[in-house]
Tab-separated table of C-alpha atoms in Angstrom:
chain	number	residue	atom	x	y	z
A	1	MET	CA	34.401	124.858	29.875
A	2	LYS	CA	32.772	128.701	28.444
A	3	SER	CA	29.203	128.691	29.238
A	4	LEU	CA	26.489	131.932	29.472
A	5	LEU	CA	27.100	130.766	33.405
A	6	ARG	CA	30.245	132.757	33.490
A	7	VAL	CA	28.677	135.889	32.477
A	8	VAL	CA	29.296	137.999	35.184
A	9	LEU	CA	26.047	140.359	35.787
A	10	VAL	CA	26.882	142.808	38.236
A	11	LEU	CA	26.417	146.177	39.539
A	12	LEU	CA	29.640	148.774	40.065
A	13	MET	CA	28.378	147.869	36.102
A	14	VAL	CA	25.934	149.201	34.024
A	15	LEU	CA	23.668	146.307	33.853
A	16	SER	CA	20.180	145.988	32.248
A	17	SER	CA	18.179	143.977	35.233
A	18	ALA	CA	16.219	142.447	32.908
A	19	TYR	CA	13.357	143.102	34.431
A	20	GLN	CA	13.211	146.572	35.595
A	21	ILE	CA	14.240	148.321	32.082
A	22	GLN	CA	12.238	149.104	29.452
A	23	ALA	CA	14.132	147.867	26.261
A	24	SER	CA	13.310	148.657	22.862
A	25	ASP	CA	11.446	146.466	20.308
A	26	GLY	CA	13.411	147.735	17.105
A	27	LEU	CA	16.510	149.523	16.108
A	28	GLU	CA	16.811	152.565	13.560
A	29	THR	CA	18.897	151.896	10.266
A	30	GLU	CA	21.825	153.936	11.711
A	31	GLU	CA	21.782	152.866	15.371
A	32	LYS	CA	21.993	149.041	13.303
A	33	GLN	CA	24.896	150.624	11.237
A	34	HIS	CA	27.011	151.795	14.501
A	35	ILE	CA	26.748	148.305	16.483
A	36	GLN	CA	27.732	146.370	13.088
A	37	ASN	CA	30.356	148.619	12.767
A	38	PHE	CA	31.519	147.763	16.524
A	39	ILE	CA	30.741	143.950	15.387
A	40	ASN	CA	33.006	144.408	12.561
A	41	LEU	CA	35.977	145.458	14.214
A	42	ILE	CA	35.584	142.442	16.746
A	43	LYS	CA	35.953	140.407	14.035
A	44	GLU	CA	39.161	142.606	12.488
A	45	ASN	CA	40.777	141.513	15.515
A	46	ASN	CA	42.890	145.030	15.729
A	47	PRO	CA	43.218	145.847	19.012
A	48	GLU	CA	44.733	149.483	18.376
A	49	LYS	CA	41.881	149.805	16.265
A	50	ILE	CA	39.260	148.787	18.684
A	51	ALA	CA	40.710	151.107	21.891
A	52	LYS	CA	40.131	154.300	19.807
A	53	TYR	CA	36.196	152.971	19.867
A	54	VAL	CA	35.360	152.549	24.074
A	55	ASP	CA	34.443	154.946	26.638
A	56	TYR	CA	36.839	155.328	29.410
A	57	PRO	CA	37.560	153.985	32.166
A	58	LEU	CA	36.579	150.801	31.427
A	59	LYS	CA	35.373	149.259	34.635
A	60	ARG	CA	36.662	145.664	35.565
A	61	PHE	CA	35.664	143.541	38.028
A	62	ASN	CA	36.874	144.248	41.540
A	63	PRO	CA	40.110	143.476	42.441
A	64	ALA	CA	40.979	143.712	39.021
A	65	PRO	CA	41.936	147.884	38.424
A	66	ASP	CA	39.719	149.502	35.811
A	67	ILE	CA	41.276	149.955	31.871
A	68	ASN	CA	42.145	153.663	31.623
A	69	SER	CA	43.884	154.474	28.437
A	70	GLU	CA	44.086	152.860	24.767
A	71	ALA	CA	47.694	151.898	26.125
A	72	GLU	CA	45.855	149.313	28.871
A	73	PHE	CA	43.375	147.871	26.856
A	74	ILE	CA	45.650	146.832	24.363
A	75	GLU	CA	47.644	145.686	27.062
A	76	LYS	CA	44.635	143.852	27.780
A	77	TYR	CA	43.173	143.079	24.988
A	78	ASP	CA	43.292	139.149	25.261
A	79	MET	CA	42.165	138.959	28.556
A	80	LEU	CA	38.999	140.245	27.885
A	81	PHE	CA	38.206	139.449	24.489
A	82	ASP	CA	38.634	135.814	24.353
A	83	ASP	CA	37.623	133.258	21.843
A	84	TYR	CA	34.473	132.908	23.057
A	85	LEU	CA	33.306	136.466	24.049
A	86	LYS	CA	34.748	137.131	20.297
A	87	ASP	CA	32.255	134.680	18.553
A	88	MET	CA	29.163	135.553	20.553
A	89	ILE	CA	29.795	138.985	19.502
A	90	ILE	CA	30.513	138.415	15.647
A	91	LYS	CA	28.010	135.637	15.428
A	92	SER	CA	25.210	137.870	16.909
A	93	ASN	CA	21.753	139.476	15.638
A	94	LEU	CA	21.169	142.689	15.447
A	95	GLU	CA	17.646	142.052	15.038
A	96	LYS	CA	17.483	139.555	17.797
A	97	ASP	CA	20.571	140.230	20.071
A	98	TRP	CA	20.924	143.642	20.394
A	99	LYS	CA	18.749	146.367	22.537
A	100	ARG	CA	18.355	149.657	23.165
A	101	VAL	CA	17.856	150.326	26.786
A	102	GLY	CA	16.659	154.011	27.117
A	103	GLY	CA	19.246	156.403	28.125
A	104	HIS	CA	21.471	153.802	28.908
A	105	GLY	CA	22.590	152.595	25.285
A	106	TYR	CA	22.759	149.410	23.211
A	107	MET	CA	23.171	146.028	24.964
A	108	LEU	CA	23.877	142.434	23.495
A	109	TYR	CA	21.840	139.929	25.095
A	110	ASP	CA	21.144	140.674	29.044
A	111	GLY	CA	24.409	143.319	29.235
A	112	ILE	CA	26.878	141.142	28.348
A	113	ILE	CA	27.792	143.897	26.186
A	114	TRP	CA	26.932	147.381	26.163
A	115	LEU	CA	27.798	150.330	23.430
A	116	ALA	CA	27.383	154.040	25.083
A	117	PRO	CA	24.294	155.446	23.749
A	118	ASP	CA	25.256	159.076	22.324
A	119	ASN	CA	28.917	157.436	20.308
A	120	TYR	CA	28.557	153.764	20.359
A	121	LYS	CA	31.503	153.514	22.356
A	122	LEU	CA	32.462	150.390	23.633
A	123	LYS	CA	30.962	150.763	27.613
A	124	ALA	CA	31.116	147.684	29.398
A	125	ILE	CA	32.306	144.344	29.462
A	126	ASN	CA	30.217	142.070	31.443
A	127	TYR	CA	31.952	138.665	31.015
A	128	THR	CA	35.332	137.533	32.803
A	129	SER	CA	37.826	134.944	30.798
A	130	ASN	CA	39.795	132.261	32.529
A	131	LYS	CA	42.668	135.281	31.738
A	132	GLU	CA	40.705	137.770	33.966
A	133	GLU	CA	39.631	134.868	36.522
A	134	ALA	CA	43.017	133.675	37.202
A	135	TYR	CA	44.222	137.800	37.196
A	136	GLN	CA	42.385	138.309	39.514
A	137	GLN	CA	42.922	135.846	41.761
A	138	ARG	CA	46.371	136.649	42.019
A	139	ILE	CA	45.407	140.324	42.866
A	140	GLN	CA	42.903	138.908	45.666
A	141	GLU	CA	46.313	136.657	46.942
A	142	GLU	CA	48.291	139.980	46.678
A	143	SER	CA	45.725	142.314	48.224
A	144	LYS	CA	45.431	140.178	51.565
A	145	LYS	CA	49.234	140.837	52.218
A	146	VAL	CA	48.271	144.745	53.423
A	147	LEU	CA	44.758	143.769	55.470
A	148	HIS	CA	44.686	142.764	59.247
A	149	SER	CA	44.925	139.049	59.821
A	150	SER	CA	41.494	139.258	61.099
A	151	ILE	CA	39.743	140.059	57.977
A	152	LYS	CA	42.136	137.962	55.579
A	153	ASP	CA	39.570	135.355	55.075
A	154	PHE	CA	36.642	136.274	52.367
A	155	ALA	CA	35.444	134.895	49.560
A	156	HIS	CA	35.874	138.078	46.876
A	157	PRO	CA	36.788	140.979	47.301
A	158	THR	CA	34.102	143.625	46.234
A	159	LEU	CA	34.878	147.183	47.104
A	160	SER	CA	37.308	149.499	48.803
A	161	PHE	CA	37.012	153.163	49.197
A	162	LYS	CA	37.990	156.615	51.329
A	163	THR	CA	35.879	158.810	52.185
A	164	ASP	CA	36.650	162.182	53.960
A	165	ASN	CA	36.722	160.781	57.839
A	166	PHE	CA	37.327	156.805	56.703
A	167	ILE	CA	38.965	153.812	54.831
A	168	ILE	CA	35.871	151.306	53.951
A	169	ARG	CA	35.891	147.969	52.584
A	170	VAL	CA	33.357	145.541	51.953
A	171	ASP	CA	34.238	141.490	51.213
A	172	GLU	CA	31.518	139.027	49.478
A	173	MET	CA	32.253	136.215	52.471
A	174	GLY	CA	30.055	133.466	50.120
A	175	GLN	CA	26.208	133.455	48.924
A	176	GLU	CA	25.516	136.872	48.858
A	177	ASN	CA	26.777	137.732	52.332
A	178	TYR	CA	28.671	140.359	52.776
A	179	ARG	CA	31.021	142.021	55.285
A	180	TYR	CA	31.865	145.506	55.967
A	181	ALA	CA	34.953	146.823	57.755
A	182	SER	CA	36.505	150.625	58.441
A	183	TRP	CA	39.378	152.148	59.702
A	184	ASN	CA	39.871	155.782	60.887
A	185	LYS	CA	41.249	157.618	57.932
A	186	ASN	CA	44.941	158.187	59.774
A	187	LYS	CA	44.925	154.716	59.590
A	188	SER	CA	45.922	151.067	57.618
A	189	THR	CA	44.098	148.507	56.813
A	190	LEU	CA	47.586	146.343	58.227
A	191	ASP	CA	45.992	147.468	61.708
A	192	GLU	CA	42.987	146.024	63.382
A	193	PRO	CA	39.434	147.377	61.918
A	194	ASP	CA	37.235	149.783	63.792
A	195	ILE	CA	34.311	148.698	63.105
A	196	VAL	CA	33.848	144.915	61.342
A	197	ILE	CA	29.825	143.409	60.635
A	198	HIS	CA	29.170	140.705	59.407
A	199	ASP	CA	25.981	139.467	57.373
A	200	GLY	CA	25.473	142.743	55.058
A	201	ILE	CA	23.066	142.186	52.195
A	202	ARG	CA	23.059	143.775	48.499
A	203	HIS	CA	20.316	145.342	47.013
A	204	PHE	CA	19.794	146.871	44.015
A	205	TYR	CA	17.182	149.737	43.481
A	206	GLY	CA	16.249	151.884	40.225
A	207	SER	CA	16.923	150.511	36.811
A	208	GLY	CA	20.730	150.904	36.181
A	209	GLY	CA	22.276	148.577	38.454
A	210	ASN	CA	22.510	150.991	41.132
A	211	HIS	CA	22.793	149.355	44.827
A	212	ASP	CA	22.897	149.512	48.438
A	213	TYR	CA	25.048	147.114	50.756
A	214	LEU	CA	22.977	147.345	54.607
A	215	PHE	CA	24.483	146.162	57.338
A	216	LYS	CA	22.920	146.852	60.830
A	217	LYS	CA	25.385	147.223	64.254
A	218	GLY	CA	22.937	147.409	67.594
A	219	ASN	CA	20.699	150.180	66.509
A	220	TYR	CA	22.830	151.619	63.954
A	221	VAL	CA	22.485	150.865	60.122
A	222	TYR	CA	24.992	151.367	57.874
A	223	VAL	CA	24.796	151.733	54.256
A	224	VAL	CA	27.463	152.126	51.500
A	225	GLN	CA	25.815	153.160	48.845
A	226	VAL	CA	27.233	152.301	44.890
A	227	ASP	CA	26.450	154.749	42.049
A	228	ALA	CA	27.085	152.218	38.996
A	229	PHE	CA	27.439	154.914	36.282
A	230	CYS	CA	30.063	156.915	38.242
A	231	HIS	CA	32.879	157.377	36.233
A	232	ARG	CA	34.451	159.380	39.616
A	233	GLY	CA	37.039	156.695	41.306
A	234	ASP	CA	36.003	157.432	45.292
A	235	ASN	CA	33.414	159.695	44.764
A	236	CYS	CA	31.158	156.154	43.246
A	237	PHE	CA	30.500	154.980	46.524
A	238	LYS	CA	29.044	156.963	49.689
A	239	LEU	CA	28.443	156.047	53.427
A	240	PHE	CA	25.726	157.076	55.398
A	241	VAL	CA	24.849	156.047	59.082
A	242	TYR	CA	21.136	155.692	60.216
A	243	GLU	CA	20.201	155.313	63.784
A	244	PHE	CA	16.743	153.512	64.629
A	245	GLU	CA	14.184	155.107	66.514
A	246	GLN	CA	12.575	153.816	69.283
A	247	PRO	CA	10.022	152.252	68.882
A	248	VAL	CA	11.212	151.286	65.748
A	249	LYS	CA	9.166	153.359	63.210
A	250	ASP	CA	11.704	154.607	61.291
A	251	LEU	CA	15.375	155.450	60.386
A	252	LYS	CA	17.124	158.674	61.584
A	253	MET	CA	20.639	159.629	59.579
A	254	ILE	CA	22.852	160.496	61.777
A	255	SER	CA	26.118	161.237	59.958
A	256	GLU	CA	26.643	161.246	56.006
A	257	ASP	CA	30.472	160.714	54.925
A	258	LEU	CA	31.127	161.605	51.282
A	259	CYS	CA	34.115	161.035	49.435
A	260	CYS	CA	37.056	163.378	49.830
A	261	ASN	CA	37.250	164.953	46.172
A	262	GLU	CA	35.978	168.684	45.679
A	263	GLY	CA	32.658	168.881	44.057
A	264	ASN	CA	31.639	165.674	44.889
A	265	GLU	CA	27.813	165.409	44.374
A	266	ARG	CA	25.045	164.785	47.216
A	267	ALA	CA	23.937	161.630	47.213
A	268	PRO	CA	20.593	160.599	47.318
A	269	LEU	CA	19.189	159.394	50.635
A	270	LEU	CA	18.418	155.768	51.966
A	271	SER	CA	16.285	154.060	48.200
A	272	GLU	CA	12.968	153.523	50.104
A	273	LYS	CA	13.343	149.917	49.281
A	274	SER	CA	16.119	149.730	51.181
A	275	ARG	CA	14.560	151.212	53.968
A	276	LYS	CA	11.781	148.745	54.058
A	277	ILE	CA	13.977	145.792	54.116
A	278	LEU	CA	16.176	147.368	57.391
A	279	MET	CA	12.531	148.480	58.880
A	280	THR	CA	10.708	144.939	58.090
A	281	ASP	CA	14.495	142.583	58.484
């Protein structure tokens, strides 16, 4: 049964965090025209036409892969846009349901659909159809075949990536409780992880969906930082390791492991809000 409860508001993906982002009260005439053009495309229900108005890569919820081309979008169209979502878009009211959110673009409701701010192309779909849920489940079961037996049990795969030195995996264990696992880059995920940390938390900061996954192990803190607006594959994730100073007055960063692509920009340090959480937890 479809309901708005099935709208997934996530991080990895350009969400409004409605309490944090200042949305405009009204749209200009030209903005309305562009949004109406998008609505008309959905009403026409022509995947080939819609595919030309997508800002690729179109990120999907892990473990489903991102959609990187028009051909992939057309192939996955019926899975992305079921009747429920299409009906919601077609019946949306330009005056009441669409908002401009600064430089982030234009959102429908609280971010179920995002259009890019400069060209009005489809930027994000924060919704999962029944077909896509089944697709994700199949991928999840397949992914377990390449994991060590000690970490095959999880509720939902959250993210996996490689840095210059490590293979990193974060899984949700249920009820916003996260597990961290890492291997030396020369190992395989079929090997037993070198490090496993349970009871991690996710913390959003800023106004665009950026967030940290925070894990404590002894006097050390492992921080996986996610850039929600990143389109550069592994470069969207950063790993930082901090050590608690004794007595506990501050955190000292002892390792900064960025990702493997050349020209990688240096990520910001641990957000102040995440720092406070760690200091008071």
